[in-house]
Amino acid sequence: MYSSNAAGAVIIDVVHSSLGKYVDRDIGFVEFSSLVLWALEELGKVESEPTDSTSDFLSTLKQHHQIAETKIAWLAKLFLWEPFFPVRTHDTLFHAMLLFSKHHRLNVAPVVESMNSSVIGFVTQDAVMELLLQSSGLEWLDKIADKQLSEFRFANVRKPVLVYSDQTLADGLHILSKEKTGVAVIDRKTSRLIGSLQCSDLYLFLDDSTLFSKRTTTTLEELISLNNKTDRKCSTAENSCAPGRNILALRSRQSGMVGLPATNLESDTLKQAMEKLTTLRSSCSFIVDEHGRVQGVVTTRDIISVFSPLCMDSRIDGATFFSAALEQAGCRVENGQMFQN
C-alpha cells in the first residue's frame, strides 16, 4: 500500500472456480493506518531496547518475523478488517450516506460493477461531504447546514481525545491506536490546542525513518514544529506537494496540513465545519472556545448522520433535510419505507 500510495486495500478470497458465480471474492477492507498502528503496538511489546537510530519502520518489522509475517486472514481476529459494504454505480448518494451513518466502522465504500462485482472505485466520507457541499445555496441543504454547531447534539456528546504536547510521539500513537479518531495535542500550561495527530498522517513513519526510531524521545510539540518547517519549504515548490486526485491516496493531505488541526467555534455553522473538513482533508474538527481550548469534537461521520434518511431513525435528527429532498424528488416515506408519488 505504501509503494502504491494507497490508504487501503480490498481483501479478496480465493474462490473455487465452480463456485465463482455464487460467491463474492471480496470479503473485507484493510486500512494502511490500522496495520501501522497494530505493528507499532506489537513492536512495543517485543522490543527490549530502543530501536537503532538508523533503523526504519519496514526494516525493523523484518527483524520480527512473528509480526512481519502475520497473515491478513489472522488479522480478522483482531478486528483490523473493515466491513465490506459495496455500492453500485446506480446507487444514490443517500444510499452511501446511510451506510456511513449506520456502520460506525465503515470509512470507505467500494464501488462495484453490476455485472461482475469488480471493484472500480471507492466512495469516502470526505467525497460524500464534497458532493453535499455542491448543493450549497439550495434550500433543502441550507436549512440544515446553516444551523450553528451548538444546535446539534454531537457538539456535546462526543468527548475529545487529548494528549499533552510534552508527551512523546509514542504516547500519542498509543492513544491513537485505541481511539482511532483524531487526537488533539494541547499545551499543558495553557490547555490551548496546538496541533493534532491523525491516522491519515501515519505514512510519515515510512517517509522519515527518524520519526520511527526516535518515537520514544520525540515530543509531539517537536513533531508539529518539524512539520511546520517542512510545510514552509513545501509551499515554495511548484505543486510538488499537491495531493493526488485519487481520493483513496495515502498522501491525501497536503504537507502543509499535516499536524494542522481543523477547528471550529460552537457559533460556526455546520456548513463551515463541512468546508473546513474537506479543505483540510481531516476526519474530525475540534470545537474550541475563544481561547483555543478544546470543548468537543465533530467527525465527518457525525455530519453525514445529520443528513441520514428520516425513515432509518437517524441518531441525529435529519428530518427537515430528508423530507425536503424527498418532496423535490417526488417521493414519500410511510411506515419506514420509501415510495414514489
Short mmCIF file of N, CA and C in Angstrom, two decimals, residues 196-324:
data_model
loop_
_atom_site.label_atom_id
_atom_site.label_comp_id
_atom_site.label_asym_id
_atom_site.label_seq_id
_atom_site.Cartn_x
_atom_site.Cartn_y
_atom_site.Cartn_z
N SER A 196 -2.58 18.33 16.03
CA SER A 196 -3.35 17.09 16.10
C SER A 196 -2.54 15.94 15.53
N LEU A 197 -2.97 14.74 15.87
CA LEU A 197 -2.36 13.52 15.35
C LEU A 197 -3.49 12.67 14.81
N GLN A 198 -3.42 12.33 13.50
CA GLN A 198 -4.49 11.59 12.86
C GLN A 198 -3.95 10.36 12.13
N CYS A 199 -4.85 9.43 11.90
CA CYS A 199 -4.47 8.21 11.18
C CYS A 199 -3.95 8.52 9.78
N SER A 200 -4.46 9.58 9.19
CA SER A 200 -4.05 9.93 7.83
C SER A 200 -2.62 10.43 7.75
N ASP A 201 -1.98 10.66 8.90
CA ASP A 201 -0.60 11.16 8.91
C ASP A 201 0.44 10.06 9.11
N LEU A 202 0.00 8.82 9.26
CA LEU A 202 0.93 7.75 9.66
C LEU A 202 1.93 7.37 8.58
N TYR A 203 1.69 7.76 7.34
CA TYR A 203 2.66 7.45 6.29
C TYR A 203 3.99 8.13 6.55
N LEU A 204 3.98 9.16 7.40
CA LEU A 204 5.22 9.88 7.71
C LEU A 204 6.26 8.98 8.35
N PHE A 205 5.81 7.91 9.03
CA PHE A 205 6.75 7.00 9.68
C PHE A 205 7.57 6.22 8.65
N LEU A 206 7.04 6.07 7.47
CA LEU A 206 7.79 5.39 6.42
C LEU A 206 8.57 6.40 5.58
N ASP A 207 8.05 7.62 5.49
CA ASP A 207 8.76 8.66 4.75
C ASP A 207 10.02 9.12 5.49
N ASP A 208 9.92 9.22 6.80
CA ASP A 208 11.02 9.75 7.62
C ASP A 208 11.38 8.72 8.69
N SER A 209 12.48 8.03 8.49
CA SER A 209 12.88 6.95 9.41
C SER A 209 13.19 7.46 10.81
N THR A 210 13.60 8.73 10.93
CA THR A 210 13.94 9.25 12.26
C THR A 210 12.70 9.39 13.14
N LEU A 211 11.55 9.62 12.54
CA LEU A 211 10.32 9.70 13.33
C LEU A 211 10.04 8.36 14.01
N PHE A 212 10.32 7.29 13.29
CA PHE A 212 10.11 5.96 13.87
C PHE A 212 11.16 5.64 14.93
N SER A 213 12.42 5.83 14.59
CA SER A 213 13.49 5.43 15.51
C SER A 213 13.53 6.28 16.77
N LYS A 214 13.04 7.51 16.70
CA LYS A 214 13.07 8.41 17.85
C LYS A 214 11.68 8.67 18.42
N ARG A 215 10.76 7.77 18.15
CA ARG A 215 9.37 8.00 18.58
C ARG A 215 9.21 8.03 20.10
N THR A 216 10.13 7.38 20.82
CA THR A 216 10.02 7.35 22.28
C THR A 216 10.69 8.55 22.94
N THR A 217 11.39 9.36 22.16
CA THR A 217 12.06 10.55 22.71
C THR A 217 11.55 11.85 22.10
N THR A 218 11.02 11.78 20.89
CA THR A 218 10.48 12.96 20.23
C THR A 218 9.14 13.33 20.83
N THR A 219 8.99 14.60 21.23
CA THR A 219 7.71 15.04 21.77
C THR A 219 6.77 15.42 20.63
N LEU A 220 5.50 15.46 20.94
CA LEU A 220 4.52 15.84 19.93
C LEU A 220 4.70 17.29 19.50
N GLU A 221 5.14 18.13 20.42
CA GLU A 221 5.41 19.52 20.07
C GLU A 221 6.55 19.61 19.06
N GLU A 222 7.57 18.79 19.24
CA GLU A 222 8.69 18.76 18.30
C GLU A 222 8.23 18.26 16.93
N LEU A 223 7.34 17.28 16.92
CA LEU A 223 6.82 16.76 15.66
C LEU A 223 6.07 17.84 14.91
N ILE A 224 5.23 18.59 15.61
CA ILE A 224 4.45 19.64 14.97
C ILE A 224 5.35 20.75 14.46
N SER A 225 6.37 21.11 15.25
CA SER A 225 7.32 22.14 14.82
C SER A 225 8.10 21.69 13.59
N LEU A 226 8.48 20.42 13.57
CA LEU A 226 9.21 19.86 12.43
C LEU A 226 8.37 19.92 11.17
N ASN A 227 7.10 19.58 11.30
CA ASN A 227 6.21 19.62 10.14
C ASN A 227 5.98 21.04 9.67
N ASN A 228 5.91 21.99 10.60
CA ASN A 228 5.72 23.38 10.21
C ASN A 228 6.89 23.89 9.38
N LYS A 229 8.12 23.48 9.73
CA LYS A 229 9.29 23.88 8.95
C LYS A 229 9.23 23.27 7.56
N THR A 230 8.84 22.00 7.51
CA THR A 230 8.72 21.31 6.23
C THR A 230 7.65 21.95 5.37
N ASP A 231 6.57 22.39 6.03
CA ASP A 231 5.45 22.98 5.32
C ASP A 231 5.86 24.26 4.61
N ARG A 232 6.70 25.09 5.28
CA ARG A 232 7.10 26.34 4.66
C ARG A 232 7.95 26.09 3.43
N LYS A 233 8.80 25.05 3.48
CA LYS A 233 9.60 24.70 2.31
C LYS A 233 8.70 24.19 1.19
N CYS A 234 7.70 23.43 1.60
CA CYS A 234 6.81 22.83 0.61
C CYS A 234 6.00 23.88 -0.12
N SER A 235 5.63 24.97 0.59
CA SER A 235 4.76 25.97 -0.01
C SER A 235 5.46 26.73 -1.12
N THR A 236 6.81 26.66 -1.17
CA THR A 236 7.54 27.37 -2.21
C THR A 236 7.74 26.52 -3.46
N ALA A 237 7.44 25.25 -3.38
CA ALA A 237 7.62 24.37 -4.53
C ALA A 237 6.44 24.49 -5.48
N GLU A 238 6.66 24.17 -6.73
CA GLU A 238 5.61 24.27 -7.73
C GLU A 238 4.77 23.01 -7.75
N ASN A 239 3.69 23.08 -6.96
CA ASN A 239 2.73 21.98 -6.92
C ASN A 239 3.35 20.63 -6.56
N SER A 240 4.59 20.64 -6.08
CA SER A 240 5.24 19.37 -5.78
C SER A 240 4.60 18.67 -4.59
N CYS A 241 3.89 19.43 -3.78
CA CYS A 241 3.27 18.84 -2.60
C CYS A 241 1.76 18.78 -2.73
N ALA A 242 1.24 19.04 -3.93
CA ALA A 242 -0.20 18.97 -4.12
C ALA A 242 -0.67 17.54 -4.04
N PRO A 243 -1.83 17.31 -3.40
CA PRO A 243 -2.31 15.94 -3.27
C PRO A 243 -2.75 15.38 -4.60
N GLY A 244 -2.69 14.07 -4.72
CA GLY A 244 -3.13 13.42 -5.94
C GLY A 244 -4.63 13.46 -6.07
N ARG A 245 -5.13 13.12 -7.24
CA ARG A 245 -6.55 13.15 -7.47
C ARG A 245 -7.25 11.91 -6.93
N ASN A 246 -6.48 10.90 -6.61
CA ASN A 246 -7.05 9.67 -6.07
C ASN A 246 -7.54 9.92 -4.65
N ILE A 247 -8.87 9.80 -4.43
CA ILE A 247 -9.42 10.12 -3.13
C ILE A 247 -9.02 9.11 -2.07
N LEU A 248 -8.51 7.96 -2.49
CA LEU A 248 -8.05 6.95 -1.53
C LEU A 248 -6.53 6.96 -1.45
N ALA A 249 -5.92 8.06 -1.86
CA ALA A 249 -4.47 8.16 -1.83
C ALA A 249 -3.97 8.22 -0.39
N LEU A 250 -2.84 7.58 -0.14
CA LEU A 250 -2.25 7.59 1.19
C LEU A 250 -1.89 9.01 1.61
N ARG A 251 -1.33 9.76 0.68
CA ARG A 251 -0.96 11.15 0.95
C ARG A 251 -2.07 12.07 0.43
N SER A 252 -3.24 11.95 1.02
CA SER A 252 -4.38 12.73 0.55
C SER A 252 -4.35 14.16 1.08
N ARG A 253 -3.56 14.38 2.14
CA ARG A 253 -3.44 15.72 2.70
C ARG A 253 -2.16 16.37 2.20
N GLN A 254 -2.23 17.68 1.93
CA GLN A 254 -1.02 18.40 1.57
C GLN A 254 -0.08 18.41 2.77
N SER A 255 1.21 18.50 2.48
CA SER A 255 2.19 18.51 3.57
C SER A 255 1.92 19.64 4.55
N GLY A 256 1.41 20.76 4.04
CA GLY A 256 1.12 21.89 4.90
C GLY A 256 -0.03 21.65 5.85
N MET A 257 -0.75 20.52 5.68
CA MET A 257 -1.89 20.22 6.53
C MET A 257 -1.55 19.20 7.60
N VAL A 258 -0.41 18.54 7.50
CA VAL A 258 -0.03 17.53 8.47
C VAL A 258 0.19 18.20 9.83
N GLY A 259 -0.48 17.70 10.86
CA GLY A 259 -0.38 18.28 12.19
C GLY A 259 -1.24 19.49 12.40
N LEU A 260 -1.83 20.01 11.32
CA LEU A 260 -2.69 21.19 11.42
C LEU A 260 -4.11 20.74 11.75
N PRO A 261 -4.62 21.10 12.92
CA PRO A 261 -5.95 20.63 13.29
C PRO A 261 -7.05 21.47 12.65
N ALA A 262 -8.13 20.81 12.30
CA ALA A 262 -9.33 21.53 11.87
C ALA A 262 -10.05 21.98 13.12
N THR A 263 -10.43 23.24 13.18
CA THR A 263 -11.10 23.77 14.37
C THR A 263 -12.32 24.59 13.97
N ASN A 264 -13.29 24.60 14.87
CA ASN A 264 -14.49 25.42 14.70
C ASN A 264 -14.96 25.91 16.06
N LEU A 265 -15.65 27.03 16.05
CA LEU A 265 -16.34 27.52 17.24
C LEU A 265 -17.75 26.94 17.26
N GLU A 266 -18.35 26.88 18.43
CA GLU A 266 -19.72 26.39 18.51
C GLU A 266 -20.68 27.29 17.75
N SER A 267 -20.30 28.56 17.57
CA SER A 267 -21.14 29.51 16.84
C SER A 267 -21.01 29.35 15.33
N ASP A 268 -20.02 28.58 14.87
CA ASP A 268 -19.88 28.31 13.43
C ASP A 268 -21.04 27.45 12.96
N THR A 269 -21.33 27.54 11.68
CA THR A 269 -22.41 26.73 11.12
C THR A 269 -21.90 25.34 10.74
N LEU A 270 -22.84 24.45 10.56
CA LEU A 270 -22.49 23.10 10.12
C LEU A 270 -21.78 23.16 8.77
N LYS A 271 -22.23 24.06 7.91
CA LYS A 271 -21.61 24.18 6.59
C LYS A 271 -20.16 24.64 6.70
N GLN A 272 -19.87 25.54 7.62
CA GLN A 272 -18.49 25.98 7.82
C GLN A 272 -17.61 24.83 8.29
N ALA A 273 -18.16 23.97 9.13
CA ALA A 273 -17.40 22.79 9.58
C ALA A 273 -17.16 21.84 8.41
N MET A 274 -18.16 21.66 7.57
CA MET A 274 -18.01 20.79 6.40
C MET A 274 -16.93 21.32 5.47
N GLU A 275 -16.94 22.62 5.24
CA GLU A 275 -15.95 23.23 4.35
C GLU A 275 -14.55 23.12 4.94
N LYS A 276 -14.44 23.29 6.24
CA LYS A 276 -13.13 23.18 6.90
C LYS A 276 -12.59 21.75 6.79
N LEU A 277 -13.45 20.78 7.02
CA LEU A 277 -13.02 19.38 6.98
C LEU A 277 -12.59 18.96 5.57
N THR A 278 -13.34 19.37 4.56
CA THR A 278 -12.99 18.98 3.20
C THR A 278 -11.73 19.70 2.72
N THR A 279 -11.55 20.93 3.13
CA THR A 279 -10.35 21.68 2.74
C THR A 279 -9.09 21.08 3.33
N LEU A 280 -9.17 20.71 4.62
CA LEU A 280 -8.00 20.16 5.31
C LEU A 280 -7.88 18.65 5.17
N ARG A 281 -8.86 18.02 4.49
CA ARG A 281 -8.85 16.56 4.35
C ARG A 281 -8.73 15.90 5.73
N SER A 282 -9.48 16.41 6.67
CA SER A 282 -9.42 15.91 8.04
C SER A 282 -10.66 15.10 8.35
N SER A 283 -10.52 14.12 9.23
CA SER A 283 -11.65 13.28 9.60
C SER A 283 -12.44 13.85 10.77
N CYS A 284 -11.90 14.89 11.42
CA CYS A 284 -12.61 15.48 12.54
C CYS A 284 -12.20 16.94 12.71
N SER A 285 -13.09 17.71 13.31
CA SER A 285 -12.80 19.10 13.64
C SER A 285 -13.01 19.29 15.14
N PHE A 286 -12.05 19.93 15.78
CA PHE A 286 -12.14 20.16 17.22
C PHE A 286 -12.90 21.47 17.47
N ILE A 287 -13.88 21.40 18.34
CA ILE A 287 -14.65 22.58 18.71
C ILE A 287 -13.92 23.28 19.85
N VAL A 288 -13.52 24.52 19.63
CA VAL A 288 -12.72 25.25 20.60
C VAL A 288 -13.47 26.50 21.06
N ASP A 289 -13.06 27.01 22.23
CA ASP A 289 -13.62 28.27 22.70
C ASP A 289 -12.78 29.42 22.18
N GLU A 290 -13.09 30.64 22.64
CA GLU A 290 -12.39 31.82 22.13
C GLU A 290 -10.92 31.85 22.54
N HIS A 291 -10.54 31.01 23.50
CA HIS A 291 -9.14 30.95 23.95
C HIS A 291 -8.39 29.78 23.32
N GLY A 292 -9.03 29.05 22.43
CA GLY A 292 -8.36 27.93 21.78
C GLY A 292 -8.36 26.65 22.57
N ARG A 293 -9.17 26.58 23.61
CA ARG A 293 -9.26 25.36 24.42
C ARG A 293 -10.32 24.43 23.83
N VAL A 294 -10.00 23.15 23.78
CA VAL A 294 -10.88 22.17 23.14
C VAL A 294 -12.10 21.90 24.02
N GLN A 295 -13.28 22.04 23.42
CA GLN A 295 -14.54 21.80 24.12
C GLN A 295 -15.25 20.54 23.63
N GLY A 296 -14.96 20.15 22.40
CA GLY A 296 -15.63 18.99 21.83
C GLY A 296 -15.01 18.64 20.49
N VAL A 297 -15.62 17.71 19.81
CA VAL A 297 -15.13 17.28 18.50
C VAL A 297 -16.31 16.82 17.66
N VAL A 298 -16.24 17.09 16.37
CA VAL A 298 -17.25 16.62 15.43
C VAL A 298 -16.53 15.91 14.29
N THR A 299 -17.01 14.74 13.93
CA THR A 299 -16.37 13.93 12.89
C THR A 299 -17.16 14.01 11.60
N THR A 300 -16.54 13.56 10.52
CA THR A 300 -17.25 13.51 9.25
C THR A 300 -18.46 12.59 9.34
N ARG A 301 -18.34 11.52 10.09
CA ARG A 301 -19.48 10.61 10.25
C ARG A 301 -20.63 11.29 11.00
N ASP A 302 -20.30 12.11 12.01
CA ASP A 302 -21.33 12.85 12.72
C ASP A 302 -22.13 13.72 11.75
N ILE A 303 -21.40 14.40 10.87
CA ILE A 303 -22.05 15.32 9.94
C ILE A 303 -22.89 14.56 8.93
N ILE A 304 -22.37 13.46 8.41
CA ILE A 304 -23.15 12.66 7.46
C ILE A 304 -24.41 12.14 8.12
N SER A 305 -24.34 11.80 9.41
CA SER A 305 -25.50 11.29 10.13
C SER A 305 -26.61 12.33 10.21
N VAL A 306 -26.24 13.60 10.22
CA VAL A 306 -27.24 14.66 10.25
C VAL A 306 -28.15 14.58 9.03
N PHE A 307 -27.58 14.18 7.91
CA PHE A 307 -28.33 14.14 6.66
C PHE A 307 -28.85 12.74 6.33
N SER A 308 -28.86 11.85 7.30
CA SER A 308 -29.32 10.48 7.06
C SER A 308 -30.83 10.47 6.87
N PRO A 309 -31.34 9.51 6.11
CA PRO A 309 -32.78 9.43 5.85
C PRO A 309 -33.60 9.30 7.12
N LEU A 310 -34.70 10.01 7.17
CA LEU A 310 -35.59 10.00 8.32
C LEU A 310 -36.11 8.61 8.63
N CYS A 311 -36.43 7.83 7.60
CA CYS A 311 -37.05 6.53 7.82
C CYS A 311 -36.11 5.53 8.48
N MET A 312 -34.81 5.87 8.56
CA MET A 312 -33.85 4.94 9.15
C MET A 312 -33.52 5.30 10.60
N ASP A 313 -34.32 6.20 11.19
CA ASP A 313 -34.15 6.54 12.60
C ASP A 313 -32.73 7.02 12.88
N SER A 314 -32.36 8.10 12.22
CA SER A 314 -31.02 8.65 12.37
C SER A 314 -30.73 9.00 13.82
N ARG A 315 -29.49 8.75 14.24
CA ARG A 315 -29.08 9.08 15.61
C ARG A 315 -29.21 10.58 15.85
N ILE A 316 -28.97 11.37 14.81
CA ILE A 316 -29.11 12.81 14.90
C ILE A 316 -30.20 13.22 13.93
N ASP A 317 -31.10 14.08 14.37
CA ASP A 317 -32.29 14.41 13.59
C ASP A 317 -31.92 15.04 12.25
N GLY A 318 -32.30 14.39 11.17
CA GLY A 318 -32.09 14.94 9.84
C GLY A 318 -33.40 15.05 9.09
N ALA A 319 -34.51 15.14 9.85
CA ALA A 319 -35.83 15.07 9.25
C ALA A 319 -36.08 16.18 8.25
N THR A 320 -35.76 17.40 8.61
CA THR A 320 -36.04 18.53 7.74
C THR A 320 -35.34 18.38 6.41
N PHE A 321 -34.08 18.00 6.47
CA PHE A 321 -33.30 17.83 5.25
C PHE A 321 -33.91 16.77 4.35
N PHE A 322 -34.15 15.59 4.91
CA PHE A 322 -34.58 14.48 4.06
C PHE A 322 -36.00 14.66 3.57
N SER A 323 -36.87 15.25 4.39
CA SER A 323 -38.24 15.49 3.97
C SER A 323 -38.28 16.43 2.77
N ALA A 324 -37.46 17.48 2.82
CA ALA A 324 -37.42 18.43 1.71
C ALA A 324 -36.85 17.78 0.46
#
